[in-house]
Amino acid sequence: MGVEPYLIADSLNLILSQRLVRKICEFCKEEDNEGKEVLSELGMDIKDKKVFKGRGCSSCDFKGYYGRTGIFELLEVTREIREMIIERKSEDEIRDFARRNGMRTLREAALKKVFDGITSVKEALGATII
């Protein structure tokens, strides 16, 4: 776009990405063994974790979900990240640095909601497709 990196670096304080995911209905929530298998196939170690889905009931109009919640990826633009932007480091290098320093990705935020029993595996993966 022709904008100098130092102008971008000086203008940013943080970068936020967000998505909405449906919440599992509390009245028909049940364990989701299929969802657990999907996570296992993706290489996740989830032996001691439970995942849930909604069966569908009159409270949720037989959809299994009621309401929505947000998942968020937040990148705080620190001094180090500003320097990386000015040095024209790649997006991958900046992301790797941020992750090493505590940034949680959208997928990680979605999976936390899955393991907290708030949303389903299907919903989390659907909202964070790459």
Coordinates of C-alpha atoms in Angstrom, one line a residue:
M1 CA 0.0 0.0 0.0
G2 CA 3.0 2.3 0.1
V3 CA 2.9 3.1 3.8
E4 CA 6.3 3.2 5.5
P5 CA 6.8 0.6 8.2
Y6 CA 7.7 3.2 10.9
L7 CA 4.3 4.9 10.3
I8 CA 2.5 1.6 10.9
A9 CA 4.6 0.7 13.9
D10 CA 4.0 4.1 15.5
S11 CA 0.3 4.0 14.9
L12 CA -0.5 0.6 16.3
N13 CA -1.2 -0.2 20.0
L14 CA -2.8 -3.6 19.5
I15 CA -4.4 -5.8 16.9
L16 CA -7.6 -7.7 17.7
S17 CA -9.3 -10.5 15.8
Q18 CA -12.6 -11.8 16.9
R19 CA -15.3 -14.3 16.0
L20 CA -18.6 -15.3 17.4
V21 CA -19.3 -19.0 18.3
R22 CA -22.6 -20.5 19.3
K23 CA -22.9 -21.6 23.0
I24 CA -24.1 -25.1 23.8
C25 CA -27.6 -25.2 25.3
E26 CA -27.3 -25.9 29.0
F27 CA -30.5 -27.9 29.0
C28 CA -29.4 -30.6 26.5
K29 CA -25.6 -30.6 26.9
E30 CA -24.0 -34.0 26.6
E31 CA -20.6 -35.4 26.1
D32 CA -19.3 -35.5 22.5
N33 CA -17.2 -38.5 21.8
E34 CA -17.1 -37.8 18.1
G35 CA -15.8 -34.3 18.8
K36 CA -13.1 -35.8 21.0
E37 CA -12.1 -38.2 18.2
V38 CA -11.8 -35.2 15.8
L39 CA -9.4 -33.5 18.1
S40 CA -7.4 -36.7 18.5
E41 CA -7.2 -37.0 14.7
L42 CA -5.8 -33.4 14.7
G43 CA -3.0 -34.6 17.0
M44 CA -4.2 -33.2 20.2
D45 CA -3.6 -35.0 23.5
I46 CA -7.0 -34.8 25.2
K47 CA -7.2 -38.0 27.3
D48 CA -8.3 -36.3 30.5
K49 CA -10.5 -33.6 28.9
K50 CA -14.2 -33.7 28.2
V51 CA -15.9 -32.0 25.3
F52 CA -19.7 -31.4 24.9
K53 CA -22.4 -30.8 22.3
G54 CA -26.0 -30.0 22.4
R55 CA -28.5 -32.8 21.7
G56 CA -31.3 -30.5 20.9
C57 CA -34.4 -29.8 23.0
S58 CA -37.4 -27.5 23.2
S59 CA -35.3 -24.8 25.1
C60 CA -33.0 -24.4 22.1
D61 CA -35.5 -25.1 19.4
F62 CA -33.8 -28.4 18.8
K63 CA -30.6 -26.8 17.6
G64 CA -28.3 -27.7 20.5
Y65 CA -27.2 -24.1 20.8
Y66 CA -28.5 -21.1 22.7
G67 CA -26.8 -17.8 22.5
R68 CA -23.3 -16.8 21.3
T69 CA -20.0 -15.9 22.8
G70 CA -16.8 -14.3 21.5
I71 CA -13.4 -15.7 20.9
F72 CA -10.5 -13.3 20.6
E73 CA -6.9 -13.1 19.4
L74 CA -5.1 -10.1 20.8
L75 CA -1.7 -8.9 19.7
E76 CA -0.2 -6.2 21.9
V77 CA 2.2 -4.1 19.9
T78 CA 5.2 -4.0 22.2
R79 CA 8.5 -2.3 21.6
E80 CA 10.0 -5.5 20.2
I81 CA 7.1 -6.0 17.8
R82 CA 7.4 -2.3 16.7
E83 CA 11.0 -3.0 15.9
M84 CA 10.1 -6.1 14.0
I85 CA 7.6 -4.1 11.9
I86 CA 10.2 -1.4 11.2
E87 CA 12.7 -4.1 10.2
R88 CA 10.0 -5.5 7.8
K89 CA 10.0 -8.9 9.4
S90 CA 7.5 -11.3 8.0
E91 CA 4.0 -12.0 9.4
D92 CA 5.1 -15.5 10.4
E93 CA 8.2 -14.1 12.3
I94 CA 6.0 -11.6 14.2
R95 CA 3.4 -14.2 15.0
D96 CA 6.0 -16.7 16.2
F97 CA 7.5 -14.1 18.4
A98 CA 4.1 -13.0 19.8
R99 CA 3.2 -16.7 20.5
R100 CA 6.4 -17.3 22.3
N101 CA 5.6 -14.2 24.4
G102 CA 2.1 -15.3 25.4
M103 CA -0.3 -14.4 22.6
R104 CA -3.1 -16.9 22.3
T105 CA -4.4 -17.6 18.7
L106 CA -8.1 -17.6 17.8
R107 CA -8.0 -21.4 17.5
E108 CA -6.5 -21.7 21.0
A109 CA -9.1 -19.3 22.4
A110 CA -11.8 -21.4 20.7
L111 CA -10.4 -24.7 22.1
K112 CA -10.4 -23.2 25.6
K113 CA -14.1 -22.5 25.2
V114 CA -14.6 -26.1 24.1
F115 CA -12.7 -27.5 27.1
D116 CA -14.6 -25.2 29.4
G117 CA -17.9 -26.7 28.0
I118 CA -19.1 -23.5 26.4
T119 CA -19.0 -24.4 22.8
S120 CA -18.7 -27.5 20.7
V121 CA -15.7 -28.8 18.7
K122 CA -17.6 -28.4 15.4
E123 CA -18.4 -24.8 16.2
A124 CA -14.8 -24.0 17.3
L125 CA -13.2 -25.5 14.3
G126 CA -15.7 -24.0 12.0
A127 CA -15.1 -20.5 13.3
T128 CA -11.3 -20.8 13.1
I129 CA -10.8 -22.4 9.7
I130 CA -7.6 -21.3 8.2

